Amino acid sequence: MSQITPMMRQYLEIKADYPDAVLFFRLGDFYEMFLDDAVKASRILDITLTSRNKNSDGADVPLCGIPYHSAGPYITKLIEAGEKVAICEQVEDPKSAKGIVRREVVKVITPGLVVDGSSLSPKDNNYLLSIHNDDGNRWGLSYLDLSTGEFRLTELDSLDAVVAEIACVGPREILLPSFFRDNGKMKELARATAGLVVTHVEDWVYDHEYCRRLLAGHFAGASPSSLGCDGLVSGLYAVGAVLHYLQETQKGKAAHVTSIKAYTNAEHLLLDEATRRNLELTATLAEGKRKGSLLGLMDRTTTAMGGRKIKQWINYPLVTNRGITDRQDAVEALLQDAGSRAEIAALLNGVYDLERLNGRISLASAGAKDLVAMKDSLARIPAIKEVLVAFSSNLLAGLNEGLNPLPELIELIERGIVENPPFVLREGGIIADGYNAELDELRAISREGKGFIARLEAQEKKRTGISSLKIRYNKVFGYYIEVTRTNLDSIPADYIRKQTLANAERYITPELKEYEDKVLGAEDRIRDLEFSLFQEIREAAAGHGNLIARTADCLATVDVLVSLAELAHENNYCRPKVDDGTNLAIVDGRHPVIEALNQGERFVPNDTLLDNDENQIIVITGPNMAGKSTFMRQVALIVLMAHMGSFVPATEARIGMVDRIFTRVGASDNLARGQSTFMVEMMEAANILRNATPKSLVILDEIGRGTSTFDGVSIAWAVAEYLHDNGEHAAKTLFATHYHELTELSVTRRRIKNFNIAVKEWNEQIIFLRKIVPGGASHSYGIQVARLAGLPLEVIERAKEILVNLEKGEYAEEGIPRIAREKKATVPTSQLSLFQNTEDLLRKRLLSIDVATLTPLEALNLLDELKRMA
Ligand code: ADP
Ligand code: MG
């Protein structure tokens, strides 16, 4: 080590503190990366890897670099590759430094803590999520969007709930305690953290006193109870880890993170990860795209803030009548007033992302353009308020009150910053004339100086008679007079020669230098002064952070409400009646997304009735492609939309409040996560049976499809019975199946009803009518669908023969479907002695016969049965 250069020693010392980040080491106008960082970064950034002999022992040091003023896109690229970037600056003036310039890491940018650059998607939050769990069942979970300042916290009581919440939040980066690695929790969380940047936080951070201090420090002395964190243990640790990480990476206070919102699972309609995915709430199943999802359909918002907010509304549907009704009232009022709707949308169109502007201002990374954007956005607010004031809805009135146009801030920015400032902050041209007297004076000097140069040039041309004489400027010599060789004879005696070029000579004069000092001195001073004035204005804006945050939040909500009204208007939705009862009645419901696709076929509306007394479980049969899945999803989506406060695609709907929606849909592939489809299907089913309540809505689509038919039918049957028979888990259930055998469930279970999706058989073909009607499908129509799909005729014919054979004897002699019999007593207990047992069974059955009362027909049937048993 003694052989390395002092600079390399400094590098290695700093790097040791940031082992998991790519260190951007500032050297003059460049950020340099060395060693492993250089190898990694050159690959990701596609820049040249060189090497320099930095070690005096002769070993080459890999190296690559980027110009500091265009670092942004490179940082973005590294972040998108899941890397962290530590920015190390020179923190003293190289001119006055003795020896090596002092350098420090001033900021670490991580995927979960991005505040600018193109790796932020405008309509998505960028969350850093933190969890903690000790040995008990309490899990603390907290998440922060540093770019907007949103900070939330909850405690959950199971791993299932944590996994669901992670899926709901969709973080970019997750903080986990280091001890999770040793106690196996990493393994349990593997599914939820796949694809996320995982950062391990040292165990000592999870200390009660330390976390309390962090909290009090960040929120200016606020106590845990005033922040809603009272009594939380794991929750406090989760928050503490976020604050600790924030301190480590931001090196300063994130003042726009002004509050933390504690919440509980009971405040929202819950959806587990599979349900979110299956219902395609915010992304499509196949491609993970927003377009084609419920969010893609519902989002008619104008601003980025509104776009993020409506996504949150989908992710956190309400469960209180009051909250839902307030939103509905607002949507209804806006629905009835197309003029105001259009006016607000037009005004919002000129509003930039106030939340993120606010974040950047507070973190001192905002430029002058950001401040102008802030001003232009705030300037829209008075007009928006003027429209809102006409509405009497509670919610709209409250939002109007929360909108603050901040006239003093508008005035400050308007007065201080030019209308179209440059991107760079240190080259001047930012501060408006008339804002600062000293600046105006310096500018006058600079202008006057420039005029002087022009005048001097004209004067010298005249004096020397050299018409090609020029006064020029470069960084090395400052101002100089350039004369071409052919004119050297006419040079006056007072010119001082500075430089000889191939075909010209360069001179200065004392007069020229005197002015130069004045002008250049003024320009230097202007640049410095402008930057410090700009910082003052930015700090003043940061001082309004609280009000801006509140205003931004209200604007986002207005945007969402207008968007919901627009959606309802365009698609003819109705206002659902939401109540605390248990019934679910939908008249002429439609699937919002499929209806909007409008691919040739008109969407056929359908009714739904579910309750806890008569119609708890609806078994829906019908051939493949009949529309079973569509129907069930539409019910789930309508229920969800109603809980958001949205209108719904139906002509009438009454929605008793639902606590959770569960789906187990299709045999969707989960191979990417390394689990077999059937295993996943059963895990999801298990989750439903564990957690469903009588207030839940359960959608079971083709459950049991992932295994053999007999297994599948058996499992499906038992699941349905369980949901029917266990009062605690007796959820309202829609159960689609192409196993028409399941229609027989209704024979033995009172609250199970059969429906089917009507098809018309015509010339051995089927026509889909898309209408749901009472009763079970008489058969599965698989063969007809196969015909539709073009299977050879002889295969179809043979399949029909086999089917007939299979379908014989579906009912047992008691008239109960065979499948429904309780066979516990007669099931062979040991597979090894199977043969023995069959004989036992035959003997038992024979002994049970009362020959005296047997009719001849019964005797024949019995003989048949015995033969089958043998
Ligand atoms: P299943 O689950 O019974 O196999 P799907 O629900 O997948 O059937 O529906 C098959 C196709 O039928 C869907 O792609 C959809 O476009 C169309 N469809 C379903 N329901 C309707 C309806 N009510 N009106 C019009 N088209 C429908
Ligand atoms: Mg289906």
CSV table of C-alpha atoms and ligand atoms in Angstrom, one decimal, residues 628-629 701-702, ligand 2:
chain,number,residue,atom,x,y,z
A,628,LYS,CA,-67.0,-16.8,-17.6
A,629,SER,CA,-63.7,-15.2,-16.8
A,701,ASP,CA,-61.6,-19.3,-12.0
A,702,GLU,CA,-61.0,-22.8,-13.2
B,2,MG,MG,-61.8,-18.4,-18.6
